[in-house]
Every structure is written in structure tokens, then in C-alpha cells.
Short mmCIF file of C-alpha atoms and ligand atoms in Angstrom, two decimals:
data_model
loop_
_atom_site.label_atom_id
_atom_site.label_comp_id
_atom_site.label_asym_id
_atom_site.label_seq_id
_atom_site.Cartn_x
_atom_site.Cartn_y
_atom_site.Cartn_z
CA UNK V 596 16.02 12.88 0.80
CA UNK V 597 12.47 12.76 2.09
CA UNK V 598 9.83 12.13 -0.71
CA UNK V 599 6.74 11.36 1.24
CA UNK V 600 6.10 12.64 4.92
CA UNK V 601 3.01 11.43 6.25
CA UNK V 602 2.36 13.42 9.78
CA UNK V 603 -0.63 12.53 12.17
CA UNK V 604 -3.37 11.61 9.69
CA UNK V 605 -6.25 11.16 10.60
CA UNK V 606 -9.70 9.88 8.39
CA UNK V 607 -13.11 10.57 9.87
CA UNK V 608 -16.92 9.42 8.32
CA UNK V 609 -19.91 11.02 9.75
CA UNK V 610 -21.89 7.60 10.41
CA UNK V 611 -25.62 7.10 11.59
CA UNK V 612 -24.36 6.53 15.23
CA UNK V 613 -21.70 9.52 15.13
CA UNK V 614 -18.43 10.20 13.99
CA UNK V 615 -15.73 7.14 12.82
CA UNK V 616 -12.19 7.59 12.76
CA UNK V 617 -10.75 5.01 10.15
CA UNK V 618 -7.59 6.20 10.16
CA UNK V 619 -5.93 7.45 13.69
CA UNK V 620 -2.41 9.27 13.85
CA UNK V 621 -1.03 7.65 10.96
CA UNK V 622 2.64 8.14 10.51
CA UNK V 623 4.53 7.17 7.77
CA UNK V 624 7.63 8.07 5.88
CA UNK V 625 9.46 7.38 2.71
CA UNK V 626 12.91 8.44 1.51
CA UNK V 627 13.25 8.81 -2.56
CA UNK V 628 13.92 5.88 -4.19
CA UNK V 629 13.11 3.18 -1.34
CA UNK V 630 10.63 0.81 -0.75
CA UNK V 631 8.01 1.27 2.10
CA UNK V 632 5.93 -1.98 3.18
CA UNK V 633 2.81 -1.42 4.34
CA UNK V 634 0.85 -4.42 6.20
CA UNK V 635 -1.82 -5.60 8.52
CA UNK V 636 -4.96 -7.80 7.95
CA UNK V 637 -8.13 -6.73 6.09
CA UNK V 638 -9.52 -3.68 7.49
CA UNK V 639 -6.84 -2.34 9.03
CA UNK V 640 -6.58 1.00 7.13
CA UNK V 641 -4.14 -0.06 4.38
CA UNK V 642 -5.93 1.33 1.42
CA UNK V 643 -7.93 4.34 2.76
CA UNK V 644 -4.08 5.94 3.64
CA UNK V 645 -3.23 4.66 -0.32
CA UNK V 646 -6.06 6.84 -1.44
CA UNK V 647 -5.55 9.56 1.04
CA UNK V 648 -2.32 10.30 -0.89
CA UNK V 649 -3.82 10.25 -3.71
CA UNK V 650 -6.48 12.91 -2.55
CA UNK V 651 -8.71 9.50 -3.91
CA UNK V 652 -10.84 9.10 -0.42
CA UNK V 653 -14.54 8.45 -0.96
CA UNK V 654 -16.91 11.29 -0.69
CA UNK V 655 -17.81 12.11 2.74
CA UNK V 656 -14.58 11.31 4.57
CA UNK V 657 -12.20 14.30 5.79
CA UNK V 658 -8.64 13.80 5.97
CA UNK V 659 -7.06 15.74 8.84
CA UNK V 660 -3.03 15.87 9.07
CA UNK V 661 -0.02 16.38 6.73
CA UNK V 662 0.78 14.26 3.64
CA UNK V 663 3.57 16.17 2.69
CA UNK V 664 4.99 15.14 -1.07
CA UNK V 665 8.55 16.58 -1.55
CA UNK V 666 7.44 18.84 0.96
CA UNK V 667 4.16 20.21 -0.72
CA UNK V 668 1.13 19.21 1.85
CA UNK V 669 -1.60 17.46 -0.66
CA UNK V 670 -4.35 18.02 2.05
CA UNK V 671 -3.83 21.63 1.31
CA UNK V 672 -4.23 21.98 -2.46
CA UNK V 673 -6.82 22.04 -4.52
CA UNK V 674 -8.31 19.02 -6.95
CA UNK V 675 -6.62 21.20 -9.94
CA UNK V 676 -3.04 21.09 -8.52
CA UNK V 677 -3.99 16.98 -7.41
CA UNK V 678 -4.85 16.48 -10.86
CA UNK V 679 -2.30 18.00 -12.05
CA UNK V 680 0.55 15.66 -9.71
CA UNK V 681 -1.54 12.56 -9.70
CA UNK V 682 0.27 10.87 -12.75
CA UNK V 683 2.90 12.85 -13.41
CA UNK V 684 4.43 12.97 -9.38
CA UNK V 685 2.53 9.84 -8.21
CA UNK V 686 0.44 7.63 -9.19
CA UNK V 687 -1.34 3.90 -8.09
CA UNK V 688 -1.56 0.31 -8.89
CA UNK V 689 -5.32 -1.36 -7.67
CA UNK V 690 -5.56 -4.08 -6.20
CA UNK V 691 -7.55 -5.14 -9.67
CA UNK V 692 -6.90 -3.92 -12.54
CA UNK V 693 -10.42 -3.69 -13.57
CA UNK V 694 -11.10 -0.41 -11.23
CA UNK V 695 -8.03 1.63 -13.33
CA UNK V 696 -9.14 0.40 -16.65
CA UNK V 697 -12.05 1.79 -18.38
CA UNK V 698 -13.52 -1.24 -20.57
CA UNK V 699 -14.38 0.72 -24.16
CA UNK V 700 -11.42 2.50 -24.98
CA UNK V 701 -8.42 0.63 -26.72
CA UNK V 702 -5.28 0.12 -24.21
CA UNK V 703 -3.05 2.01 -25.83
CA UNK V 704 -5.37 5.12 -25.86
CA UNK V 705 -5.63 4.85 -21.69
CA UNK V 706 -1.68 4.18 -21.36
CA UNK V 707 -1.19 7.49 -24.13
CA UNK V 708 -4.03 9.50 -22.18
CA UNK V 709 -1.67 10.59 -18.86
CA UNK V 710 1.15 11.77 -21.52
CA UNK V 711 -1.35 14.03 -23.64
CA UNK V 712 -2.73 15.35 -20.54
CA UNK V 713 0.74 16.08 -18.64
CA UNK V 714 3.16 15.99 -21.14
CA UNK V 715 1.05 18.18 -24.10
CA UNK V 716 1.98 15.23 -26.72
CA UNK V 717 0.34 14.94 -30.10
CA UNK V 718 -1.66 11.83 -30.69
CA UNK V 719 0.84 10.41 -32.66
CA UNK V 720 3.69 10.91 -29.84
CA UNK V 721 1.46 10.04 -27.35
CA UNK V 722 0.83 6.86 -28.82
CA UNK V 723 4.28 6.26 -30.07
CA UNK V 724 5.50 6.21 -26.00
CA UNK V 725 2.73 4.10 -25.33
CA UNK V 726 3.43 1.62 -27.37
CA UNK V 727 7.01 1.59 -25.82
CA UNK V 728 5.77 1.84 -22.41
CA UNK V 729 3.52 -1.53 -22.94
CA UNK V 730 6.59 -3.13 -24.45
CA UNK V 731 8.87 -2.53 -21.51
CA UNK V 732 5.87 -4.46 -19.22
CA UNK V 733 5.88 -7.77 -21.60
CA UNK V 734 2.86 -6.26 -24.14
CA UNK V 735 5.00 -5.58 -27.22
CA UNK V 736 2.47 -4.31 -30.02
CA UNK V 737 3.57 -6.85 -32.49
CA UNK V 738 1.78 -9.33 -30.13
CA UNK V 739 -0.35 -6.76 -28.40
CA UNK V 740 -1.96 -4.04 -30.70
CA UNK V 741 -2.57 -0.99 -29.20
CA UNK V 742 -6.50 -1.01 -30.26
CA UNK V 743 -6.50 -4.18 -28.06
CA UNK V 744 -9.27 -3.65 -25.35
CA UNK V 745 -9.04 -4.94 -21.82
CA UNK V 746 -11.42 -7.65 -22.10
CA UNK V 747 -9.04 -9.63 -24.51
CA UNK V 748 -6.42 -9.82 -22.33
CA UNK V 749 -6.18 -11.62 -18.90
CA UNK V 750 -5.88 -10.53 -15.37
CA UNK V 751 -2.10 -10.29 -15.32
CA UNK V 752 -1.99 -8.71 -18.47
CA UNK V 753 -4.95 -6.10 -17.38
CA UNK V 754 -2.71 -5.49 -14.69
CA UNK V 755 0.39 -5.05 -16.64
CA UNK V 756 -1.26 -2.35 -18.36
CA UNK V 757 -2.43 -0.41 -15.52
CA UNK V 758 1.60 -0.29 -14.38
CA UNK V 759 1.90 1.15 -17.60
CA UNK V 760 -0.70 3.08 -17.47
CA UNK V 761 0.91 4.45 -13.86
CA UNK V 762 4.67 4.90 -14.75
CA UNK V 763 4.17 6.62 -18.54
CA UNK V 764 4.30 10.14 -17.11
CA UNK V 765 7.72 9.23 -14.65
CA UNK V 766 6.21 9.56 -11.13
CA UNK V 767 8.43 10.14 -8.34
CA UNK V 768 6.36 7.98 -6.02
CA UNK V 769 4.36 5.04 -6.70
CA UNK V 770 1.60 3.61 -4.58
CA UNK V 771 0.39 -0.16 -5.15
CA UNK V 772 -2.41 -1.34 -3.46
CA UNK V 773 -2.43 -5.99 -3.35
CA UNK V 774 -1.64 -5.16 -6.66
CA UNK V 775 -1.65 -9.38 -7.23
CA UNK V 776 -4.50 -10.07 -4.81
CA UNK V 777 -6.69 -10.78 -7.38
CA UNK V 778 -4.39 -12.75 -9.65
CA UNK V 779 -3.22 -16.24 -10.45
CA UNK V 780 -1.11 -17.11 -8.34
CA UNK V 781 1.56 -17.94 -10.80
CA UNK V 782 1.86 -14.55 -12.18
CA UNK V 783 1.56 -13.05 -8.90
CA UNK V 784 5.76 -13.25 -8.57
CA UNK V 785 6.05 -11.85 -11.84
CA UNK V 786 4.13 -8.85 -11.39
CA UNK V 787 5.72 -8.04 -8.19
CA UNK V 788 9.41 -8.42 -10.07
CA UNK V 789 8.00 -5.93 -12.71
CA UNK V 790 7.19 -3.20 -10.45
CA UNK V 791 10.49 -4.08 -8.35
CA UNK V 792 12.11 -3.55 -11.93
CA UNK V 793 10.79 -0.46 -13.02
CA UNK V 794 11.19 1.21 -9.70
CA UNK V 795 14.28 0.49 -9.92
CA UNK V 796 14.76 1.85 -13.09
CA UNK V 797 12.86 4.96 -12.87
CA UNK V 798 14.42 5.52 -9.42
CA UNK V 799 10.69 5.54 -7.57
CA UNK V 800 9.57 5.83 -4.27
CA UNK V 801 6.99 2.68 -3.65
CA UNK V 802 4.70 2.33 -1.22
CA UNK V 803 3.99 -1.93 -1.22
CA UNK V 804 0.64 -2.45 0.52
CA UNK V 805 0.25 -5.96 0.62
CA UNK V 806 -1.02 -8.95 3.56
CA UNK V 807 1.88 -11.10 2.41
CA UNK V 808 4.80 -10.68 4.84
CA UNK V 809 7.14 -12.47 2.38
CA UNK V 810 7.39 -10.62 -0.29
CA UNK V 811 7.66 -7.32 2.58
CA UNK V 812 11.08 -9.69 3.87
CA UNK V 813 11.95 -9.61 0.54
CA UNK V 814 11.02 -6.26 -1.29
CA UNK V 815 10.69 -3.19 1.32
CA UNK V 816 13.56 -1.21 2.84
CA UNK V 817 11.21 0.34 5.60
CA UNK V 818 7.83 -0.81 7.18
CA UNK V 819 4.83 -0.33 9.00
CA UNK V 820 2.67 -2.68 10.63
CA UNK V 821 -1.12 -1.25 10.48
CA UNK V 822 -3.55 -2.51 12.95
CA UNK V 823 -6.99 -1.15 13.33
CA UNK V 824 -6.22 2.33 11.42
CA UNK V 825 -3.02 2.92 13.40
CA UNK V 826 0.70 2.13 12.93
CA UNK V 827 1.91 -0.04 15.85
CA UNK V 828 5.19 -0.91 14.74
CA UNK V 829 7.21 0.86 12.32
CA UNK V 830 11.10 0.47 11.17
CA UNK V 831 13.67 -0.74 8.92
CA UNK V 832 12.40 -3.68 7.48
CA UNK V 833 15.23 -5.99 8.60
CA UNK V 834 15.17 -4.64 12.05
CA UNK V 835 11.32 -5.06 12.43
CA UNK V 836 11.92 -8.98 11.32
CA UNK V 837 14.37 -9.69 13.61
CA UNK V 838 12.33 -8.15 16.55
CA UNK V 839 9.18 -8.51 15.79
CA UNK V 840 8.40 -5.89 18.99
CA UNK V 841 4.83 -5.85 18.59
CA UNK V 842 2.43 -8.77 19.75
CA UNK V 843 0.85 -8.16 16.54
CA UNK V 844 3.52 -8.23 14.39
CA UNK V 845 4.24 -12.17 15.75
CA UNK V 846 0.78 -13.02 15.25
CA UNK V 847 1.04 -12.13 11.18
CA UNK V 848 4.98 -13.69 11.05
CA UNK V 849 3.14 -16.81 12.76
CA UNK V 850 0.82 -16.89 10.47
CA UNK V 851 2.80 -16.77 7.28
CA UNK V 852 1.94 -19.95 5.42
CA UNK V 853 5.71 -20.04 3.94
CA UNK V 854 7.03 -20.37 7.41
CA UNK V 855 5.70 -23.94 7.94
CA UNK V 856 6.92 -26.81 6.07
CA UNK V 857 4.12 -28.78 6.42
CA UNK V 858 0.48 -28.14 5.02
CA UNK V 859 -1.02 -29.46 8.66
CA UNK V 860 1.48 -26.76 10.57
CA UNK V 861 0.36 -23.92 7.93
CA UNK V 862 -3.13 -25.03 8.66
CA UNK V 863 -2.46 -24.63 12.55
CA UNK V 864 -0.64 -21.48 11.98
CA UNK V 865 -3.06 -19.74 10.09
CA UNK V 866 -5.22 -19.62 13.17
CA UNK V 867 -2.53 -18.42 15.18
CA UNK V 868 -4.46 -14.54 15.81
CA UNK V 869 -7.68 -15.90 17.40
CA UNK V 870 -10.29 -12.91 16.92
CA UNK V 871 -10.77 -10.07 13.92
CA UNK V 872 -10.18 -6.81 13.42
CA UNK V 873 -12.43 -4.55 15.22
CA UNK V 874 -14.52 -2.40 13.09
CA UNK V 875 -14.20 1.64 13.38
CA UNK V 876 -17.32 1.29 15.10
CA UNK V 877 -16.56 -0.86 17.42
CA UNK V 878 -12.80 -0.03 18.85
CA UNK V 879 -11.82 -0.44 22.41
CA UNK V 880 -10.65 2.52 24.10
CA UNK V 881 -7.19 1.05 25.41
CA UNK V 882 -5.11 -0.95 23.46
CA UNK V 883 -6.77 -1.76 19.43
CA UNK V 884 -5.57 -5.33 19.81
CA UNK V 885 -6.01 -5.69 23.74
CA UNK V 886 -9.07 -8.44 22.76
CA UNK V 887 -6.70 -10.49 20.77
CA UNK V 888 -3.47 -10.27 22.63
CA UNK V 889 -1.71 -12.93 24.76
CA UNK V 890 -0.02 -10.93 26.53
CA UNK V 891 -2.50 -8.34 27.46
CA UNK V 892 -2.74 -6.77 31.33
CA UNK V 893 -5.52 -4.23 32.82
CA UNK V 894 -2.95 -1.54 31.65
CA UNK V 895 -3.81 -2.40 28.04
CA UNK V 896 -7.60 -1.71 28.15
CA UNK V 897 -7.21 1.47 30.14
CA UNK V 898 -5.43 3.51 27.35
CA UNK V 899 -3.92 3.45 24.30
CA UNK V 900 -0.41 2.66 24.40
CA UNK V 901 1.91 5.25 22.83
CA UNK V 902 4.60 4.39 19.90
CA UNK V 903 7.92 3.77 21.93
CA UNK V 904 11.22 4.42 20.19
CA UNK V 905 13.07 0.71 20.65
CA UNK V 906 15.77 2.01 18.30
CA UNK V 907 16.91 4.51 15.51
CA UNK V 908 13.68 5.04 13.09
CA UNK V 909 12.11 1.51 15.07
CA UNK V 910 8.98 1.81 16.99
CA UNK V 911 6.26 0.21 18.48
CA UNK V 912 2.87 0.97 20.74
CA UNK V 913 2.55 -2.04 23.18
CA UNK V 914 2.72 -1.33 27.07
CA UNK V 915 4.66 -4.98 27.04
CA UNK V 916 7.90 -4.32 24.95
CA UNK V 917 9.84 -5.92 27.38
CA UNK V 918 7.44 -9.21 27.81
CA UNK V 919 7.39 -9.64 24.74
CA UNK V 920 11.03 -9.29 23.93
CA UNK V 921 11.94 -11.25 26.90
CA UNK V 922 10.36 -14.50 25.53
N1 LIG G 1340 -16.42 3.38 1.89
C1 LIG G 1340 -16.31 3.14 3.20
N2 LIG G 1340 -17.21 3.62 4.07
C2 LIG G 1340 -17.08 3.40 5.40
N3 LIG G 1340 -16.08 2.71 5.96
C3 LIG G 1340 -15.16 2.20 5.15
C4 LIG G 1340 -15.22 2.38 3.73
N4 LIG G 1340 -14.16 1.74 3.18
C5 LIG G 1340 -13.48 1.20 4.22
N5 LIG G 1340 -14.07 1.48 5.39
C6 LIG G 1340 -13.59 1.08 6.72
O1 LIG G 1340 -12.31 1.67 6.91
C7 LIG G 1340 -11.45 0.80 7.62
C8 LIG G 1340 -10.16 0.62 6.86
O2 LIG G 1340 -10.43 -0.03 5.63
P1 LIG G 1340 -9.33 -0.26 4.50
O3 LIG G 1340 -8.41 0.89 4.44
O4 LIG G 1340 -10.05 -0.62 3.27
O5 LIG G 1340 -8.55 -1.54 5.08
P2 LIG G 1340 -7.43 -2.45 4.37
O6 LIG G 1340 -7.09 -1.86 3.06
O7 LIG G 1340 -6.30 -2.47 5.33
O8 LIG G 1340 -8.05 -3.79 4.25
C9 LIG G 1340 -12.23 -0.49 7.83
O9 LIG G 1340 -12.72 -0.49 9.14
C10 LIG G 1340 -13.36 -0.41 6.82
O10 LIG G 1340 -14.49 -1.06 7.31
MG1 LIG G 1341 -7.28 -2.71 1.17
#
């Protein structure tokens, strides 16, 4: 069953020097319960589709397309209906914990606000849940009070809140955006085996944004590779591993610092895409990574290449599938 159908989306910004498209023909889907990986480097349109679902895109941008939710298109409903899902049918982990978190009110008041507001608890009940909701992500109240306030806790505990904060109302669909970017990296694992738990366990759709290819190998049924607000290769996880169809999609598998041994190789690897992401501004009209691509030909610069089918559900946009593959 189809939870979240994401059909041609586009994001546009009036800008100074005319109109940017951030987002271009974005495609994505998600089946209940499964795992969809979403990366690409900085800038490549991860978040602004994370807060298009979410109906969350900063003033002035339009979203044009369908974002379709167990069929119901959110670009077509009001902020009182997107209220009324965000929370109760989806809701979103930040990147830091900081942005969900409002710094004078007690934790246990922000995890107990969703179920008041959805759910039409008391206080009392509200708080009650809340209490059991922080104990299931490693704050039981004994050693975490509920008038605790964000400040007195640290990074990975902030965050642990927030995915309490997210999953107290039961969403169908969860949306986490580097939710361990900007923690230690010890308790960067655990986090990500927390939400892996709980989806799980609430039987959630998750959309995984992340730049870290590993934990997409190990965590995501389904991906998509983003590159300069597109999709450019999208499958079965597995399938898009053992290709790797798109140029692009080598270049961030080369430079995965847990595929060298060595710290000399991963230094050497890590420079393995020469170049950076071209800014909305500034995209060529062929080919987004035609500046950047080994294996580039005039074809490439002319016009955008279109997303081939390579196999069930796999795609990719390169004009040089079969260079590529034949290496
Ligand atoms: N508030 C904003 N105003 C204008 N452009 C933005 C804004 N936020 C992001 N962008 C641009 O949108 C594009 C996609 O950004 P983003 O979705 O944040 O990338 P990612 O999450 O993959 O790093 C980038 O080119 C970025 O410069
Ligand atoms: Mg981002």
C-alpha cells in the first residue's frame, strides 16, 4: 500500500535576477511501513522536499505538483487540515533538535502538547503519555522529570525528545531530516537504532534524509539519489548499491570514508567528486552534473537527460548508462 506519492514537484523562489527552481520534477514514493533513503550532498534539495511535505517551506516559495499522503494531495488543502495531519499523520525529526524545541517550556509539556491538541486529552492524561513516551526513548522520569527544560539535557538527549515529541500522536509517516548531523558522533548510532526501533514498532513510513551512504546500505528499503534539486537515480536500495547506474551515485559510494581502510585512502577518496553543487542560480541547461562528470560527452550539456527505467522501480537520468555500466 502506497503511503506517500510524491508526483512532479516542483519548488520555485522569485529571486532578484528572476525565478529559481530549487526543486525540479521530484519524484518520490513510499509504501507503508518501509524505509525511503534520501541522499545527495549539501544543497541538493534534500530538506526543502522534507518540508514540502510538511506544507513547512519558507515564505515565498510555491510548491507546484502532487504530494499525495494516503492519497489526499497536501498541496491542495488548507493550513487548518495541515495542522490538523502534521503530528497526528506525519510528522519530522530536524536535523537539530534545537529548531523543534522551544527553550522555556518544561519537556514534558512540548512532548504532552501534540496529544492535547489531536487527541483532546486532559492535562493530566496528556502528561501521563508523555511521560511514557520519554521513557520508551531512554528519558524515564525517575531520571528525567518532566519539568526538565531542554537546556539541561544534551544534544542527544534534546534530540531524543524531539522523536518523542514526533511519534506521541502515532504518525503514519515520519520524516527525519540528518537527524544526527549535529551530534556526537558516538550517539549518532544510537539515535539512528531508536528511530529504526520505533518505526518498527509503530509500523511507520520513514523518509531517512541523510549524506551518509552507510547507514542508507544499512537502514532504507528504497532510495533516491538527489542531485541539484532532481532525482537522478532512484530504486530498491540493494539494487541501486549493486549498480550504482548513475555517475553520481559512484562519486558519493567513492567517497564514503567507511569504504577505505586506511585514513590516507579515505583522505584521497573524499576528493573523489572534484567540483560543488551548482547553485539554483547557476544550473547548466543539459545535464546538472555535466561539469563534474568523467564521463561526460557534448550530448550531456545539450539537454537534460531523462530518468531511464534500467529495471523494475530502478531508474536513472544519465545519457551514459551503458558507459558507465560497462566499466
Ligand atoms: N531559504 C532559502 N532561500 C533561498 N534558497 C534556499 C533557501 N534554503 C535553501 N535554498 C536553496 O535550495 C537548494 C536546496 O537546498 P536544501 O534543500 O536545503 O539542500 P539539502 O538539504 O540537500 O542540503 C539549495 O540550492 C539552496 O541554496
Ligand atoms: Mg538539508
Amino acid at each position: 500500500m502506497t503511503l506517500l506519492a510524491i508526483e512532479n514537484l516542483c519548488v520555485e523562489l522569485d529571486g532578484p535576477d528572476g525565478t529559481l527552481r530549487l526543486l525540479d520534477d521530484v519524484n518520490l514514493f513510499l509504501s507503508k511501513g518501509r524505509c525511503l533513503g534520501l541522499v545527495g550532498e549539501s544543497g541538493c534539495g534534500k530538506s526543502m522536499t522534507a518540508l514540502a511535505i510538511m506544507g513547512l517551506l519558507p515564505r515565498g516559495m510555491r510548491a507546484s505538483g502532487r504530494i499525495l499522503l494516503e492519497g489526499e494531495d497536501l498541496l491542495s488543502i488548507g493550513e487548518d487540515r495541515l495542522c490538523g495531519l502534521r503530528g497526528r499523520k506525519m510528522a519530522m525529526v530536524f536535523q537539530e533538535p534545537m529548531t523543534a524545541l522551544n527553550p522555556v517550556v518544561p519537556i514534558g509539556r512540548q512532548v504532552a502538547e501534540g496529544l492535547r491538541l489531536h487527541l483532546g486529552l486532559t492535562r493530566h492524561e496528556a502528561e501521563l503519555r508523555a511521560g511514557k513516551m520519554l521513557a520508551r526513548v531512554g528519558l524515564p522520569v525517575e531520571r528525567f522529570p518532566l519539568g526538565l527544560f531542554p537546556h539541561q539535557l544534551s544534544g542527544g538527549q534534546r534530540q531524543r525528545v524531539v522523536i518523542a515529541m514526533a511519534l506521541t500522536c502515532g504518525p503514519d509517516l515520519l520524516v527525519a531530516d540528518e537527524p544526527t548531523t549535529a551530534l556526537d558522533v558516538t550517539v549518532q548510532a544510537q539515535i539512528l537504532d531508536l528511530i529504526a526501533e520505533l518505526v518498527e514498532e509503530f509500523d511507520m513510513g520513514l523518509v531517512l534524509i541523510t549524506h551518509d551512504l552507510g547507514v542508507v546500505a544499512e537502514s532504507t528499503d528504497t532510495m533516491s539519489v538527489m542531485y541539484a534539486g532532481k532525482v537522478v537515480e532512484d530504486g530498491p536500495t540493494d539494487e541501486v548499491f549493486q549498480r550504482m547506474a548513475h555517475p553520481y551515485t559512484r562519486g558519493l559510494f567513492a567517497a564514503m570514508p567507511s569504504h577505505s581502510s586506511d585514513l590516507d585512502a579515505t583522505r584521497k577518496r573524499l576528493t573523489t567528486i572534484p567540483g560543488r553543487v551548482p547553485d539554483a542560480s547557476s544550473r547548466p541547461s543539459g545535464c546538472p552534473f555535466v561539469a563534474r562528470c568523467s564521463f561526460a560527452t557534448d550530448q550531456c550539456s545539450d539537454a537534460p537527460p531523462p530518468l531511464e527505467r534500467l529495471a523494475h522501480r530502478h531508474s536513472a537520468s544519465c545519457f551514459n548508462l551503458s558507459r558507465v555500466e560497462g566499466l
